[in-house]
Every structure is written in C-alpha cells, then in structure tokens.
Short mmCIF file of N, CA, C and O in Angstrom, two decimals:
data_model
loop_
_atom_site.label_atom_id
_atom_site.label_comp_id
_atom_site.label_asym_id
_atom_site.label_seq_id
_atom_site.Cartn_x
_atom_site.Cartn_y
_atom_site.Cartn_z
N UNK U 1 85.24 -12.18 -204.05
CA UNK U 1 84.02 -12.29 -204.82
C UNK U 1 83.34 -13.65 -204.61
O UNK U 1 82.17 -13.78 -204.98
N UNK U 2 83.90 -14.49 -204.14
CA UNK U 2 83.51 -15.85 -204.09
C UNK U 2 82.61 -15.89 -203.02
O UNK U 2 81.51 -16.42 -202.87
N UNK U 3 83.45 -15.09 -202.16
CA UNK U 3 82.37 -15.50 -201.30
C UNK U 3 80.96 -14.62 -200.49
O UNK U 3 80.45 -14.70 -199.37
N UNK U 4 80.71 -13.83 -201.65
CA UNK U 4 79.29 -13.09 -201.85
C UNK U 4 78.80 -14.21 -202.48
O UNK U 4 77.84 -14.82 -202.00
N UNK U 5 79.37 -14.59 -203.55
CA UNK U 5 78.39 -15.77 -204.32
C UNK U 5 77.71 -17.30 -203.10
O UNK U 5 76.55 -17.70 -203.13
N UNK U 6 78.65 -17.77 -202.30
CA UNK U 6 78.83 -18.79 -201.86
C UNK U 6 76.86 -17.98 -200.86
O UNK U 6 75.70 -18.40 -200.92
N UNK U 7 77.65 -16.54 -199.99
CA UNK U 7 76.49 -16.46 -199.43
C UNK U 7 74.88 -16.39 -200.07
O UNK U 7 73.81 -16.78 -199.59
N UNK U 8 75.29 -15.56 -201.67
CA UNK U 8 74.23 -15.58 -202.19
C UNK U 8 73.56 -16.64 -202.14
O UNK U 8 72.35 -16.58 -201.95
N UNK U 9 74.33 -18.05 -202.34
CA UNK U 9 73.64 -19.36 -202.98
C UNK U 9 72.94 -19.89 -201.52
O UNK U 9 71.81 -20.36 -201.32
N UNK U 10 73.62 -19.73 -200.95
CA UNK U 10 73.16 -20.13 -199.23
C UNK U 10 71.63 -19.25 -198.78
O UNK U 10 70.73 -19.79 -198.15
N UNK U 11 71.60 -17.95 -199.22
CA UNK U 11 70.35 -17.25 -199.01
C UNK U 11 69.56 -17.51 -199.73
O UNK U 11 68.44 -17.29 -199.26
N UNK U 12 69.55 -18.10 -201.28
CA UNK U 12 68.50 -18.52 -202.32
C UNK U 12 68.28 -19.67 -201.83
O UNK U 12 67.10 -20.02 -201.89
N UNK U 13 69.32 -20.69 -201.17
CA UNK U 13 69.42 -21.97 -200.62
C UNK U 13 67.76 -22.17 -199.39
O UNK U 13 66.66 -22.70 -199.23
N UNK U 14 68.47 -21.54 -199.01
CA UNK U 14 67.34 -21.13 -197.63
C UNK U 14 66.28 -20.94 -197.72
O UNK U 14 65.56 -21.66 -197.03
N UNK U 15 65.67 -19.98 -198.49
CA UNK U 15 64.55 -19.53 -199.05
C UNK U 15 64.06 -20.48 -199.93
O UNK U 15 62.96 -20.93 -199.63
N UNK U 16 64.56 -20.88 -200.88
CA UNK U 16 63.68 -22.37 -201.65
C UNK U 16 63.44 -23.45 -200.45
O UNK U 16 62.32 -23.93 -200.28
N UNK U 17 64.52 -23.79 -199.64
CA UNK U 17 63.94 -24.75 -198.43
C UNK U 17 62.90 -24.79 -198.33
O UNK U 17 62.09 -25.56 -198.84
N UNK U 18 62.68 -23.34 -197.16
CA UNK U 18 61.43 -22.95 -196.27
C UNK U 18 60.52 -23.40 -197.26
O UNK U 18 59.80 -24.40 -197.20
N UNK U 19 60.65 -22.12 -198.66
CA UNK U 19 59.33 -21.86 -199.01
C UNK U 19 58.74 -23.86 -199.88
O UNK U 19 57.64 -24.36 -199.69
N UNK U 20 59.72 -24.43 -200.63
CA UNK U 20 59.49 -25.37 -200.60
C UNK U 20 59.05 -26.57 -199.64
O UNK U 20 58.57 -27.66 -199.95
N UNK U 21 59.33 -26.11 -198.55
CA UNK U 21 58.79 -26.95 -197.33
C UNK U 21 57.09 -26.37 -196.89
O UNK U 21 56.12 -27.12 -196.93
N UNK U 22 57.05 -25.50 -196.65
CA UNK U 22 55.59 -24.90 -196.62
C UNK U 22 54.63 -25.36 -197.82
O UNK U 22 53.42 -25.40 -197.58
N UNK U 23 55.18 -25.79 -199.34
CA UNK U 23 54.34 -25.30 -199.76
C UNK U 23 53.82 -27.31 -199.99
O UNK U 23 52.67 -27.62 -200.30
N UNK U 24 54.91 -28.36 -199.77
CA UNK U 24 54.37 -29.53 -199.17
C UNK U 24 53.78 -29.78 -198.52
O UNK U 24 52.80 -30.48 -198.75
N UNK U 25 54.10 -29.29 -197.26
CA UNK U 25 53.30 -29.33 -195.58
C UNK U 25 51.58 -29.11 -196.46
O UNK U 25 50.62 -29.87 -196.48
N UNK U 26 51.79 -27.63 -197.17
CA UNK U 26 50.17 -27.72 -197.77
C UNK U 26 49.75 -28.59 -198.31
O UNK U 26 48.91 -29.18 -197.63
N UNK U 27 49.92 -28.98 -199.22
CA UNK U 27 49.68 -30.08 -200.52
C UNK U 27 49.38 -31.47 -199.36
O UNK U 27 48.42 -32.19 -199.63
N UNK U 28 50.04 -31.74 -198.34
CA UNK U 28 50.03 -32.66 -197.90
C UNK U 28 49.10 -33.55 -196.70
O UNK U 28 48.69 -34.68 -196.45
N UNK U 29 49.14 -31.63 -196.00
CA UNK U 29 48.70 -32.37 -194.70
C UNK U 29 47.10 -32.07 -194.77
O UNK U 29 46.57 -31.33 -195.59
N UNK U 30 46.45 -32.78 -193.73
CA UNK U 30 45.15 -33.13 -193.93
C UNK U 30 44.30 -31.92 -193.44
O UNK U 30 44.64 -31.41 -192.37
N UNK U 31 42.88 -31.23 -194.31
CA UNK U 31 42.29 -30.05 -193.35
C UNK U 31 40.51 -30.54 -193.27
O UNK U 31 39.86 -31.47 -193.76
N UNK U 32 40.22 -29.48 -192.47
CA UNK U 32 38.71 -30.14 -191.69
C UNK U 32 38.13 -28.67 -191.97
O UNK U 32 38.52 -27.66 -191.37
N UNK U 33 37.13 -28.69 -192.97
CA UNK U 33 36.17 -27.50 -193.60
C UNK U 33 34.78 -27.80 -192.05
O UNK U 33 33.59 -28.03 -192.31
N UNK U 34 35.20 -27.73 -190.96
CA UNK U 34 34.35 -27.89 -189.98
C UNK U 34 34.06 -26.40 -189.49
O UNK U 34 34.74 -25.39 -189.66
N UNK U 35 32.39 -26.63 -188.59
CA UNK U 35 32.22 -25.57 -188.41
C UNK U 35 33.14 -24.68 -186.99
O UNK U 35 33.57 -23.58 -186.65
N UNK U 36 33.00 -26.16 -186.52
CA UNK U 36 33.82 -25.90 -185.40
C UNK U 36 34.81 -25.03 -185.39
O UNK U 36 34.87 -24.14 -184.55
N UNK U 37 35.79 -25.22 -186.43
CA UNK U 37 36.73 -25.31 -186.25
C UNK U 37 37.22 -23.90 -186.19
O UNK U 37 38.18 -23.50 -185.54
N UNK U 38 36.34 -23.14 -187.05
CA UNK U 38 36.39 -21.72 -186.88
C UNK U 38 36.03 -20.70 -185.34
O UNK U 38 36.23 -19.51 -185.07
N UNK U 39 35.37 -21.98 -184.48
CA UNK U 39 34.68 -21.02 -182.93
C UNK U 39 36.18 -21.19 -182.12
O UNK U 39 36.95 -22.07 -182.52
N UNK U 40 36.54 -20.40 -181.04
CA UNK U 40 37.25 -20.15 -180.10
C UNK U 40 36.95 -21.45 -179.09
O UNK U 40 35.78 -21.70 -178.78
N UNK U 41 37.98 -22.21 -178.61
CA UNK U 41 38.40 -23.35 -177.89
C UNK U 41 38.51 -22.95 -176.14
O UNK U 41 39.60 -22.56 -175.72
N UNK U 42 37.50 -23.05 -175.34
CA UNK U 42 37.77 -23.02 -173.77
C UNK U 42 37.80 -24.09 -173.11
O UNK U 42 36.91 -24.41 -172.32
N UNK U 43 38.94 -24.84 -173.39
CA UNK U 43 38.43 -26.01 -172.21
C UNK U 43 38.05 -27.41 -173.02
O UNK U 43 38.14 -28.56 -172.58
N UNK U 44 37.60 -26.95 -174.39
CA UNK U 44 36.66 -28.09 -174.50
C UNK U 44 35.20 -28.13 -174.57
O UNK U 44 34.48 -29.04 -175.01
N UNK U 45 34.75 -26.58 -173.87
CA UNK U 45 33.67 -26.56 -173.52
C UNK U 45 33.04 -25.53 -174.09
O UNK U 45 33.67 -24.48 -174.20
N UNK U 46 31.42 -25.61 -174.68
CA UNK U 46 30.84 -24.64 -175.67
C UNK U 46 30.88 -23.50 -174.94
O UNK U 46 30.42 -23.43 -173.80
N UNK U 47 31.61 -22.25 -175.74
CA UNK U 47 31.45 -21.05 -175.15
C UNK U 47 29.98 -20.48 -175.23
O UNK U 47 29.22 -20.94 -176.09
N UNK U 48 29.48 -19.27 -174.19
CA UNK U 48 28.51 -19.12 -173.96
C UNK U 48 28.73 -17.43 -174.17
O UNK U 48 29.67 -17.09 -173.46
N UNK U 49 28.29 -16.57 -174.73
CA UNK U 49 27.99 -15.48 -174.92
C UNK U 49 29.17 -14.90 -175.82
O UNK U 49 29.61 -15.55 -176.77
N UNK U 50 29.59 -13.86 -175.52
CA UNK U 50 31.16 -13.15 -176.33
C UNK U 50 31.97 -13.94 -176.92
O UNK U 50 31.62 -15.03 -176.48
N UNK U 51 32.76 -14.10 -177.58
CA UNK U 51 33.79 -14.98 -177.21
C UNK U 51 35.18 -13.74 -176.94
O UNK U 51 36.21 -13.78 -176.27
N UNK U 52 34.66 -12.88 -177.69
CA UNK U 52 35.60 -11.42 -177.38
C UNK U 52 35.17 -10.35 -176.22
O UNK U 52 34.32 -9.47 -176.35
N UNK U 53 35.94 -10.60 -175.06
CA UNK U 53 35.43 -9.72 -174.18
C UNK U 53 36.99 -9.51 -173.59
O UNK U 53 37.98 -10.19 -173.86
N UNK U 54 36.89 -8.17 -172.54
CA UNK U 54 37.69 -7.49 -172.28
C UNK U 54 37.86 -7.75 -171.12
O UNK U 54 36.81 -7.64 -170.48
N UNK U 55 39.22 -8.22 -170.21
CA UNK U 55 39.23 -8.55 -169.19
C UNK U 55 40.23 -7.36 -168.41
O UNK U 55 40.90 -6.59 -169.09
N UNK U 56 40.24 -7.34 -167.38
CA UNK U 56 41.59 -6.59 -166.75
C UNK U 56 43.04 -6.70 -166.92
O UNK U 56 43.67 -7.69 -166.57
N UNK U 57 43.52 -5.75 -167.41
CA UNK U 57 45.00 -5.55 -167.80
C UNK U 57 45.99 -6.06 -166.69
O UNK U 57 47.12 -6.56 -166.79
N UNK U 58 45.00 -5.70 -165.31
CA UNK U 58 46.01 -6.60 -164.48
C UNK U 58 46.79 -8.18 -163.71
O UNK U 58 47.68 -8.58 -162.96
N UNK U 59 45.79 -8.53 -164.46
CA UNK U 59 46.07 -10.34 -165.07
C UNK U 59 47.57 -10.13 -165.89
O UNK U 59 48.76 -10.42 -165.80
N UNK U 60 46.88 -9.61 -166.51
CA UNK U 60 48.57 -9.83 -167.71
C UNK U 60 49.47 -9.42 -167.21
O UNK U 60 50.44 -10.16 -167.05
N UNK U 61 49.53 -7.83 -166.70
CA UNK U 61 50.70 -7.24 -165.88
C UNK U 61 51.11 -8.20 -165.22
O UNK U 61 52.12 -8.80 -165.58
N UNK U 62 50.39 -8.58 -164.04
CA UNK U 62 50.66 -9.57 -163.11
C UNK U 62 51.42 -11.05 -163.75
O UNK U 62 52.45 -11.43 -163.20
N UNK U 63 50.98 -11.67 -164.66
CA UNK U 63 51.76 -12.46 -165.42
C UNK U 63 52.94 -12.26 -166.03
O UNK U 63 54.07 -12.67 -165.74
N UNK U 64 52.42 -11.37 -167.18
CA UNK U 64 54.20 -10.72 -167.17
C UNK U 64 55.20 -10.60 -166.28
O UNK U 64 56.25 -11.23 -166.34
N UNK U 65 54.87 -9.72 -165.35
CA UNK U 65 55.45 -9.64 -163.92
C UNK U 65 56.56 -11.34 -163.48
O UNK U 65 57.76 -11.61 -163.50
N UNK U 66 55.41 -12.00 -163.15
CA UNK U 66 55.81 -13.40 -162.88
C UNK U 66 56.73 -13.94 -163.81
O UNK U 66 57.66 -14.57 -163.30
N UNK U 67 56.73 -13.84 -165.18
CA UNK U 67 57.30 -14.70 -165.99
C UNK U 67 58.53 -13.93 -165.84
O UNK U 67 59.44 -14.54 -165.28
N UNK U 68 58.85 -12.38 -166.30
CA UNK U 68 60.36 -11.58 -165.78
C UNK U 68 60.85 -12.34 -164.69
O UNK U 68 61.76 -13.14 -164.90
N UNK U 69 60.34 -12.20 -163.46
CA UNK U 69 61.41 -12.38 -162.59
C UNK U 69 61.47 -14.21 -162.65
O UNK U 69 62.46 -14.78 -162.20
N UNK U 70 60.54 -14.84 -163.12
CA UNK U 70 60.56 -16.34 -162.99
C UNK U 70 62.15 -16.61 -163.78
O UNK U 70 63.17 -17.19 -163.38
N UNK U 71 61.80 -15.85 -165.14
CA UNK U 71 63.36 -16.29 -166.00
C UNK U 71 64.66 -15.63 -165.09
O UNK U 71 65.77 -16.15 -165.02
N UNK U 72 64.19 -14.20 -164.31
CA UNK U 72 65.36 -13.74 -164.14
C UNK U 72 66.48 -14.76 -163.23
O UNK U 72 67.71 -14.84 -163.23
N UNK U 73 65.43 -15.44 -162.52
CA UNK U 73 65.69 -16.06 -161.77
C UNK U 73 66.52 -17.40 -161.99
O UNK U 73 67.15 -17.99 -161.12
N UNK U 74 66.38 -17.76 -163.36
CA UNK U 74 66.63 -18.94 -164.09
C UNK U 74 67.66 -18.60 -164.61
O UNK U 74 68.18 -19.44 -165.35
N UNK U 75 68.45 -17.10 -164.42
CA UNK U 75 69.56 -16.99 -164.80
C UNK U 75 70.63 -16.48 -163.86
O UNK U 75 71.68 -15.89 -164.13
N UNK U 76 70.07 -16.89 -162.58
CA UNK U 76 71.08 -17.05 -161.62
C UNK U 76 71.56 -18.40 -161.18
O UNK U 76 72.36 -18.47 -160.24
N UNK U 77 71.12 -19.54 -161.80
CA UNK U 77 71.63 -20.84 -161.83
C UNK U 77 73.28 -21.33 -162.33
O UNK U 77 74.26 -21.88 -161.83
N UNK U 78 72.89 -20.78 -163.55
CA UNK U 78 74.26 -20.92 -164.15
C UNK U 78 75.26 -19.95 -164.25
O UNK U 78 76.21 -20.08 -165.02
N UNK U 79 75.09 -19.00 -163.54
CA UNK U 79 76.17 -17.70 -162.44
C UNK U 79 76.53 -18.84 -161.43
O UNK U 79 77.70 -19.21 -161.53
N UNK U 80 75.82 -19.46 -160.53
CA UNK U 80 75.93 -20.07 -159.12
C UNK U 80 76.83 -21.03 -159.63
O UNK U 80 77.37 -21.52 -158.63
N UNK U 81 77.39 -21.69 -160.90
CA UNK U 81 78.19 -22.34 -160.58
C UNK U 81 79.30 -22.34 -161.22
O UNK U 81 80.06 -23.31 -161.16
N UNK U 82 79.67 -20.89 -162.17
CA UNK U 82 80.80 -20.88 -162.27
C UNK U 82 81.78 -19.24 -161.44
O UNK U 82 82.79 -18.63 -161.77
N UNK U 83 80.60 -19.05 -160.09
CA UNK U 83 81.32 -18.41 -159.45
C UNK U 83 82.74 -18.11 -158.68
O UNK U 83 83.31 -17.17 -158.14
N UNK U 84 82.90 -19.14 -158.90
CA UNK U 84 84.50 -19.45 -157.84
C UNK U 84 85.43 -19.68 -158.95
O UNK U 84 86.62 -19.81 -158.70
N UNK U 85 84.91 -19.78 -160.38
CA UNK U 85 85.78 -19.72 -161.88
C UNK U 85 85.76 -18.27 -161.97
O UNK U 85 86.95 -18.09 -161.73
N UNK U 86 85.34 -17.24 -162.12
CA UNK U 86 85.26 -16.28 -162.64
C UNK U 86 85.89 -15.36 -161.60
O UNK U 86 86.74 -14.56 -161.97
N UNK U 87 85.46 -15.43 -160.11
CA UNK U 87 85.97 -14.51 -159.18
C UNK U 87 85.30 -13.12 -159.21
O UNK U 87 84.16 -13.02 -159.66
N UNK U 88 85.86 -12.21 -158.80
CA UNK U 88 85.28 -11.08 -158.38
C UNK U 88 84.08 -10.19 -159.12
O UNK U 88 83.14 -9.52 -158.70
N UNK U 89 84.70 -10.59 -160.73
CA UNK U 89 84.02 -10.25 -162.10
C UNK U 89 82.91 -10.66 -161.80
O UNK U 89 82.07 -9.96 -162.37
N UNK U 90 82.33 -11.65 -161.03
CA UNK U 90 80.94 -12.83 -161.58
C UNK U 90 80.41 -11.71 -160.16
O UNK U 90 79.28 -11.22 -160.31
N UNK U 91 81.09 -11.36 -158.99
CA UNK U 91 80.00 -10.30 -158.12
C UNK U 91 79.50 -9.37 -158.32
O UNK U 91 78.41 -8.91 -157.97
N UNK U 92 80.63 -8.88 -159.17
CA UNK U 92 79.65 -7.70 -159.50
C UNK U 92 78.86 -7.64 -160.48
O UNK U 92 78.01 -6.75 -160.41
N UNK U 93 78.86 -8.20 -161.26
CA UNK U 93 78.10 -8.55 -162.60
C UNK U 93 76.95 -9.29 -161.98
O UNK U 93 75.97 -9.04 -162.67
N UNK U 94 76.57 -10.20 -160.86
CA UNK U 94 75.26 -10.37 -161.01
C UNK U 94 74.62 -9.63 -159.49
O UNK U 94 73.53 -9.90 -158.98
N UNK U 95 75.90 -8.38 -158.84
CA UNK U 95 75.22 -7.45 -157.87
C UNK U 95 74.51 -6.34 -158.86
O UNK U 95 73.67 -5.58 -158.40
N UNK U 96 74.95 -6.29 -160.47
CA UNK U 96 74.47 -5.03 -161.40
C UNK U 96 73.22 -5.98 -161.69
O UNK U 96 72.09 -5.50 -161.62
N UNK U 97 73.39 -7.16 -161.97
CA UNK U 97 72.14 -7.63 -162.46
C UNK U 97 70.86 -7.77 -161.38
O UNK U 97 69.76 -7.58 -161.90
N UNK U 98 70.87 -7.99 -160.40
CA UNK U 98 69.81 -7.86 -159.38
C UNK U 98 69.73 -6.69 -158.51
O UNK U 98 69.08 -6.52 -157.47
N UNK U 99 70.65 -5.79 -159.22
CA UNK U 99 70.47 -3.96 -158.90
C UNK U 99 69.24 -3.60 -159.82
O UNK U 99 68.25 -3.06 -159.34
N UNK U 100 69.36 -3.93 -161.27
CA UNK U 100 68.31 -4.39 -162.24
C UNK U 100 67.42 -5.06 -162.13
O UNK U 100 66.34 -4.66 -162.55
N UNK U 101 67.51 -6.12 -161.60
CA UNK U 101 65.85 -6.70 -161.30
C UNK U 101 65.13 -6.10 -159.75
O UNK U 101 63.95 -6.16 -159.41
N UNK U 102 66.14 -5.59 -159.08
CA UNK U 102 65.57 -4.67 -157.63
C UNK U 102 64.64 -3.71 -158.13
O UNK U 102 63.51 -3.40 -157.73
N UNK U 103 65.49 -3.21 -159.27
CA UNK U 103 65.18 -1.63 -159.93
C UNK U 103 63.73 -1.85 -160.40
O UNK U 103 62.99 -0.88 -160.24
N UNK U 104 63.19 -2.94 -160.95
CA UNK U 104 61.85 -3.07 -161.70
C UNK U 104 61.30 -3.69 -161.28
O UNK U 104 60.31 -4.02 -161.93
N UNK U 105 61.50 -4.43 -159.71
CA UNK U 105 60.83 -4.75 -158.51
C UNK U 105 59.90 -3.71 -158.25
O UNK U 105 58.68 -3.69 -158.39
N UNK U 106 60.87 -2.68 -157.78
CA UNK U 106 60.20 -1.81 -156.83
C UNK U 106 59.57 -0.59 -157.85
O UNK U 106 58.89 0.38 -157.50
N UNK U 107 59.91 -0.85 -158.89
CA UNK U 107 58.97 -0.06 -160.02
C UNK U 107 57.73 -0.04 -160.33
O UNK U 107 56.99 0.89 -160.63
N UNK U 108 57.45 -2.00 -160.14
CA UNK U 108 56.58 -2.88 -160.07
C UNK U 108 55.65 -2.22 -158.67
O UNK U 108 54.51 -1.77 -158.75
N UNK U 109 56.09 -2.26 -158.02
CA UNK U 109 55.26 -2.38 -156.32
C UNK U 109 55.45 -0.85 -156.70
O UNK U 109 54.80 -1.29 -157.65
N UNK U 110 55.65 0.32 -156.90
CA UNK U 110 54.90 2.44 -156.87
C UNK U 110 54.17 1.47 -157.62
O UNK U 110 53.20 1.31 -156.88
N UNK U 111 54.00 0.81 -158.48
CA UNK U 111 53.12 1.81 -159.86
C UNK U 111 51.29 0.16 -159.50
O UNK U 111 50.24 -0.12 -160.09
N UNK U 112 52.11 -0.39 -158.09
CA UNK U 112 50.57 -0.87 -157.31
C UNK U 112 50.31 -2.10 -158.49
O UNK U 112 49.19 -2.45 -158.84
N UNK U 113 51.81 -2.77 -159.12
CA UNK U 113 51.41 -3.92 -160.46
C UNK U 113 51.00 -4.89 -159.68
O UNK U 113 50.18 -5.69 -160.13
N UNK U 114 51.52 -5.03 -158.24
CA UNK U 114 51.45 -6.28 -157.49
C UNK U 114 49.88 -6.58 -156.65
O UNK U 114 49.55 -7.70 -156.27
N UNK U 115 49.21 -5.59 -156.50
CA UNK U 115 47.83 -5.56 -156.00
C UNK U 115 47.42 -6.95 -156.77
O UNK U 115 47.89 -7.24 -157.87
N UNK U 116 46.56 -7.67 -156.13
CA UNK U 116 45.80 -8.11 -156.97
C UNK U 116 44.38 -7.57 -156.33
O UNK U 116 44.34 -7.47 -155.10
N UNK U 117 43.43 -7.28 -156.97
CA UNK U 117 42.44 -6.84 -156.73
C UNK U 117 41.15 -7.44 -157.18
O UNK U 117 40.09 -6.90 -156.89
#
C-alpha cells in the first residue's frame, strides 16, 4: 500500500511542478501586444500576398524521405563499433535492419517519391 501512496504523491508531485512552473513563466515573462507579432515570419522579410498557400506535397515527401534514411543512417554508427563485441547477432540484426530500410527504399523509388519535378 505504501507504495501506491509514494507513487500517488510523486504524480500530484509532478503535476503541481509543471503546472506551477507554467503558471510563473506567465506571471513573469515579458509580452509584446504588437501588431507584428501576430503576421507569419519569412526571412525577416514583409510577406507579400497569402501567407496561406498550398505548396506541393512533394517537398515534404522528399524531406521526410531524407530525414528517415538521414537518422537511419545515424544508427549504423553505433552498430559499427560494437560489432566484433556482439558477433554474429550484430549481422544479422543490422542485415534485418537495412533489409528494412532497402524495403522502403525501393517503396520510395515505385511510388516515383524520389522524382523531383
């Protein structure tokens, strides 16, 4: 029983934190009733017509795209060096893992994500 209580006090604990921390940060920190401050930010520079307009989905795909395999990639670093610790386990485990990133490679390139156009 103790230690429902202990967690209880730890979850009420937590929650007065945050919400006590938010509600300083308000009280505290400084705000700007500007007009500005409400328009959309390019650069720096006064936007000129829309500020909501619709661009091609394949920007993002394409980004997305990049950022997957950028991380996937960032997690073959620390495979590379405890390969010769682990042994046979660590081959096949990162031949399944870039069977997986092959797999949504070439998923990528049918479905034409890689065009840029």
């Amino acid at each position: 029983m103790s230690y429902y209580v202990l967690l209880f006090t730890m979850i009420v604990a937590s929650f007065l934190f945050v919400g006590l921390t938010m509600i300083i940060a308000r009280l505290i920190s400084p705000r700007s009733f500007n007009k500005n401050k409400s328009e959309a930010y390019e650069c720096g520079i006064p936007t000129q017509g829309k500020t909501w307009m619709q661009f091609r989905v394949g920007y993002y795909l394409f980004a997305i795209l990049f950022l997957m395999f950028d991380i996937e990639t960032v997690f073959l670093f620390p495979w590379a060096t405890i390969v010769r610790e682990v042994g046979v386990n660590a081959i096949f485990g990162i031949s399944f893992f870039l069977f997986i990133l092959i797999l949504g490679l070439a998923y990528a390139w049918r479905k034409k994500a890689l065009e840029w156009k």
